[in-house]
Tab-separated table of C-alpha atoms in Angstrom:
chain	number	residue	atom	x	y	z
A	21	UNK	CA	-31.199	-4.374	-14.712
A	22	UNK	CA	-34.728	-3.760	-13.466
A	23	UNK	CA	-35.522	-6.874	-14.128
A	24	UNK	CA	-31.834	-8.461	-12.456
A	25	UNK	CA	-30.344	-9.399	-15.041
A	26	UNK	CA	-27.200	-8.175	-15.050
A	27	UNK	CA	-26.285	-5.563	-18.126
A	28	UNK	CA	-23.100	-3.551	-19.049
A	29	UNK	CA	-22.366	-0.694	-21.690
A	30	UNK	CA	-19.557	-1.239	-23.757
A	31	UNK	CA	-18.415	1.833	-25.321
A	32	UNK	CA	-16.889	1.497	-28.552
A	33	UNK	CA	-16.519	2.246	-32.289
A	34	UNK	CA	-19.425	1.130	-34.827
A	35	UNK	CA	-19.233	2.148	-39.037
A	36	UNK	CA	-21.847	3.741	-39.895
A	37	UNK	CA	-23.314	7.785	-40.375
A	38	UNK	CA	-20.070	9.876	-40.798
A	39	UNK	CA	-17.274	6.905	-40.938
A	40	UNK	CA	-15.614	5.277	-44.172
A	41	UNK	CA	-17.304	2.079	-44.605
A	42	UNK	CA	-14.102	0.314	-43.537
A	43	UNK	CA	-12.262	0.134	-40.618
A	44	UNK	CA	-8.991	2.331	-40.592
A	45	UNK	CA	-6.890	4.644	-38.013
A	46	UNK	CA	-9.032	7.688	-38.879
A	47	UNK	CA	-12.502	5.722	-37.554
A	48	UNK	CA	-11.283	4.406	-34.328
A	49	UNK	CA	-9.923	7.733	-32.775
A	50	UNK	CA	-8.536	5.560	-29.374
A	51	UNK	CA	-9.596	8.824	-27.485
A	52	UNK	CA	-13.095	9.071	-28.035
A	53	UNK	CA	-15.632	6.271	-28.375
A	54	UNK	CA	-18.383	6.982	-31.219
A	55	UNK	CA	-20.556	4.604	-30.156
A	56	UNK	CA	-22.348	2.318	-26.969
A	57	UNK	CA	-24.353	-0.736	-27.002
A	58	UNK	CA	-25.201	-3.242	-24.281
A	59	UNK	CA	-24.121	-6.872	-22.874
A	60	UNK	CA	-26.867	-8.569	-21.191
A	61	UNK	CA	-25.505	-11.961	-19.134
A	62	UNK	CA	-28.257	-13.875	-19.726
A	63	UNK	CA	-28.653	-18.122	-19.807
A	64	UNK	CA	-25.178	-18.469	-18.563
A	65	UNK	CA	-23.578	-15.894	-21.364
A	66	UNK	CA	-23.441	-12.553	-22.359
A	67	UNK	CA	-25.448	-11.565	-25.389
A	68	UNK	CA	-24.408	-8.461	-27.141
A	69	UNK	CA	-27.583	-6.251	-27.755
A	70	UNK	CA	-27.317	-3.052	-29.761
A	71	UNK	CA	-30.982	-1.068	-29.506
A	72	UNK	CA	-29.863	1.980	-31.757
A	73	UNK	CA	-28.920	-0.274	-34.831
A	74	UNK	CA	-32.089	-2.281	-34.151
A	75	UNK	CA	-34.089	1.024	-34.129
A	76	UNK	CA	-35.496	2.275	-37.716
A	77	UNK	CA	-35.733	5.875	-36.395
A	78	UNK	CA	-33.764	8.481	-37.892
A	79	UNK	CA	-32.930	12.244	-37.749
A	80	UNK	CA	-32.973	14.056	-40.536
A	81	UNK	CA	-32.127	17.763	-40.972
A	82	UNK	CA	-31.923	17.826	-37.455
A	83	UNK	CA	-35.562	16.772	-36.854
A	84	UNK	CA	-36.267	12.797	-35.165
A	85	UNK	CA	-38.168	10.844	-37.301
A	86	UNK	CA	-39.897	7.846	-35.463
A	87	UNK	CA	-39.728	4.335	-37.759
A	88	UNK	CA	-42.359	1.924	-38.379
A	89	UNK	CA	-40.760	-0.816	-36.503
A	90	UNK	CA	-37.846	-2.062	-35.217
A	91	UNK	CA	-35.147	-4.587	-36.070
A	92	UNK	CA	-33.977	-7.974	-34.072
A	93	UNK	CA	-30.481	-7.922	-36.260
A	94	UNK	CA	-28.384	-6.341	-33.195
A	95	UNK	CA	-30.535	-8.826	-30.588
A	96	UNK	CA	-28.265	-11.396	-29.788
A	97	UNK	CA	-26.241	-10.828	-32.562
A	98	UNK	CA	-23.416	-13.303	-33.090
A	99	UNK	CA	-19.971	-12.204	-32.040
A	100	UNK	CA	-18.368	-12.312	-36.025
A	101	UNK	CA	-21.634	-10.482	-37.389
A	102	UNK	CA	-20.970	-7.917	-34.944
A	103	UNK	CA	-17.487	-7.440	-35.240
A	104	UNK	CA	-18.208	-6.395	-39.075
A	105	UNK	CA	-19.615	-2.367	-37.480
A	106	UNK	CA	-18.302	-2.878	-33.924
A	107	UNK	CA	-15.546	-2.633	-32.353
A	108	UNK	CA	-15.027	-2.574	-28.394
A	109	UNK	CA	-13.254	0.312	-26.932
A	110	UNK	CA	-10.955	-1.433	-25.001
């Protein structure tokens, strides 16, 4: 956005730390999302952009632990890659 281009947050459900590695009723509570990542319109289409997943820092016993680098996986990921740890909210 600071740049104008126009961005959303699209809160939803993602596998991952503390879900089954499956989707199933007891990983997509519909009440409460567990997860956010972005849409970016850019080039005439929105690009889905998830910076956490892309991240390699973790927390471990409670304590942040930066990474070495960081990931483009979740950078324009395609919309059937995505779907695989995503789902939207909606």
């Amino acid at each position: 956005r600071a740049q104008n281009i126009p961005c959303r947050v699209q809160a939803g459900f993602a596998l991952g730390t503390g879900t089954k590695p499956t989707w199933s009723d007891e990983n997509m509570n519909e009440v409460k999302s567990n997860h956010a990542w972005n849409e970016a319109y850019v080039d005439g289409r929105w690009m889905l952009i998830d910076a956490t997943w892309d991240s390699t820092n973790e927390i471990e016993n409670g304590q942040w632990i930066k990474g070495s680098s960081i990931n483009h996986i979740y950078f324009d990921a395609h919309m059937k890659f995505f779907s695989l740890s995503h789902r939207s909210f909606e």
